[in-house]
Coordinates of C-alpha atoms and ligand atoms in Angstrom, one line a residue:
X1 CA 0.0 0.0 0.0
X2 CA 1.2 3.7 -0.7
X3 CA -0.3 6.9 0.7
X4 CA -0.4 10.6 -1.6
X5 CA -0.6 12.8 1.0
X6 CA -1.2 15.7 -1.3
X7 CA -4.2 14.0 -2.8
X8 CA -5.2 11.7 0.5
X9 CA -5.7 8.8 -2.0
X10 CA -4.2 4.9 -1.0
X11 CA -2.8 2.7 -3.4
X12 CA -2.7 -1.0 -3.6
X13 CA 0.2 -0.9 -5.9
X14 CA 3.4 -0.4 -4.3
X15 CA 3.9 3.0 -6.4
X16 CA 6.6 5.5 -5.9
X17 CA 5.0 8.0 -7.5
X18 CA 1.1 9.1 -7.4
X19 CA -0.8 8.3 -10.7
X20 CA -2.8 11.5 -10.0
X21 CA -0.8 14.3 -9.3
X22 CA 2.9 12.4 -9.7
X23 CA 3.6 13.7 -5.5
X24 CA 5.8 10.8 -3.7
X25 CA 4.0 8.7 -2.5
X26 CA 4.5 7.4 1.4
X27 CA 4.2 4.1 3.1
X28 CA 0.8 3.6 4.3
X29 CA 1.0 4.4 7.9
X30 CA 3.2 7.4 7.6
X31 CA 0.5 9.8 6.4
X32 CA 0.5 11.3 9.6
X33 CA 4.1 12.2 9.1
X34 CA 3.2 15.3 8.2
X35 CA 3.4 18.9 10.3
X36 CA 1.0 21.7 9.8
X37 CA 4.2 24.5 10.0
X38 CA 2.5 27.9 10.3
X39 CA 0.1 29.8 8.0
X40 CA 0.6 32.5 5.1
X41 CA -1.4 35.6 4.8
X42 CA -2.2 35.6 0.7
X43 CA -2.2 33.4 -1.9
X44 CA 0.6 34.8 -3.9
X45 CA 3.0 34.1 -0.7
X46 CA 1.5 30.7 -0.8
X47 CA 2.0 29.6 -3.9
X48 CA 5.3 31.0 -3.8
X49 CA 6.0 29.6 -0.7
X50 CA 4.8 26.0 -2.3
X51 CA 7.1 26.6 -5.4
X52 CA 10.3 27.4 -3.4
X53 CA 10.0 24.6 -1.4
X54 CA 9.2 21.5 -4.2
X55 CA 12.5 23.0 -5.3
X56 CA 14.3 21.9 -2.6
X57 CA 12.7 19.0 -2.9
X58 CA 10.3 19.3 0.1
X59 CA 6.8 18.3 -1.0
X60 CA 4.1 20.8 0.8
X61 CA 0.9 21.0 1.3
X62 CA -1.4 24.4 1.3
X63 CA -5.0 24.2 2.6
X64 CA -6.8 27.4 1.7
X65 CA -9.2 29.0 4.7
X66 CA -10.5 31.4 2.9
X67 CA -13.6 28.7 1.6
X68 CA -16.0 30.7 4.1
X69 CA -15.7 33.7 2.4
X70 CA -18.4 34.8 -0.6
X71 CA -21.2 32.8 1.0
X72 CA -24.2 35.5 -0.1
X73 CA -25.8 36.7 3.1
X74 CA -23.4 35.6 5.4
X75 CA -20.1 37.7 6.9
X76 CA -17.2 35.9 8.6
X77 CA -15.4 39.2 9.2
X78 CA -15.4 38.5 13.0
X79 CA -13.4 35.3 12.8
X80 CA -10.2 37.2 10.5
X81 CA -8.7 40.0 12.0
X82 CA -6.8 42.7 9.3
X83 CA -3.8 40.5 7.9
X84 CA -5.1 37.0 9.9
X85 CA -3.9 34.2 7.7
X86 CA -5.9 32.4 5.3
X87 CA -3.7 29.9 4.3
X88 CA -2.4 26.8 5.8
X89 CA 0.9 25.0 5.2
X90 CA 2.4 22.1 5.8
X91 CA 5.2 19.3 5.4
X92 CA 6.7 16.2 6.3
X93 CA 7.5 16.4 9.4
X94 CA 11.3 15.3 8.8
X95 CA 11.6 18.3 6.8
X96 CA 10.3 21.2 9.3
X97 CA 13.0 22.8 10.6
X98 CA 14.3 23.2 6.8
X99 CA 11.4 24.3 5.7
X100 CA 10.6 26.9 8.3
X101 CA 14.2 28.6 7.2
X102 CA 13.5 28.4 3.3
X103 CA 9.8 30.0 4.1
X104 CA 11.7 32.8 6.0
X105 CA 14.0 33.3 3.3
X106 CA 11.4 33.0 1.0
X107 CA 8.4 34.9 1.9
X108 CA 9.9 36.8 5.5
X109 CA 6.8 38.4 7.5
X110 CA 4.2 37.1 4.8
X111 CA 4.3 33.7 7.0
X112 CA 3.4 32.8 10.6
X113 CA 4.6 29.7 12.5
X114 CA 2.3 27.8 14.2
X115 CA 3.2 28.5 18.1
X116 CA 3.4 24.9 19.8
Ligands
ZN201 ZN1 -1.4 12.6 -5.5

């Protein structure tokens, strides 16, 4: 069995790679090898964020929060502060301390670290 953590699928085959999205796949059982690192205020420091790190070879994972907003009727503007992050990021958790210095480098103040 293999595991895509990007697209949460399992495998029978034992794949290396994911037929779906061609992530690395893990071992069944380490899916929960991954860390949520911190969050990132805007898209464009997400993706960016994303990009910088697949070059280093770190495989990363960005959750958008922002699903709540444009429901007609409804405002969320209580739960988001000015500048409260929208995006969630994370990674295997072998590669966290690594990654937490590339996304400093890479996108400075734009990113938050999740406090432990
Ligand atoms: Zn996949």
């Amino acid at each position: 069995m293999a595991y895509c953590p990007a697209c949460k699928t399992e495998w029978e085959a034992p794949l290396r790679e994911c037929p779906v999205c061609s992530g690395e796949l893990t071992a069944e059982g380490e899916a929960s090898g991954w860390t949520l690192l911190g969050t990132i205020r805007d898209k464009v420091s997400a993706d960016f964020a994303q990009e910088v790190l697949s070059s280093y070879e770190i495989p990363a994972v960005v959750i958008s929060k922002s699903g709540f907003f444009g429901q007609a009727g409804l405002t969320f503007n209580t739960f988001y502060k000015p500048g409260s992050s929208l995006f969630e990021i994370s990674v295997p958790t072998e590669h966290v301390q690594e990654a937490c210095e590339i996304l400093t480098m890479a996108v400075g103040d734009n990113w938050q670290r999740k406090e432990d």
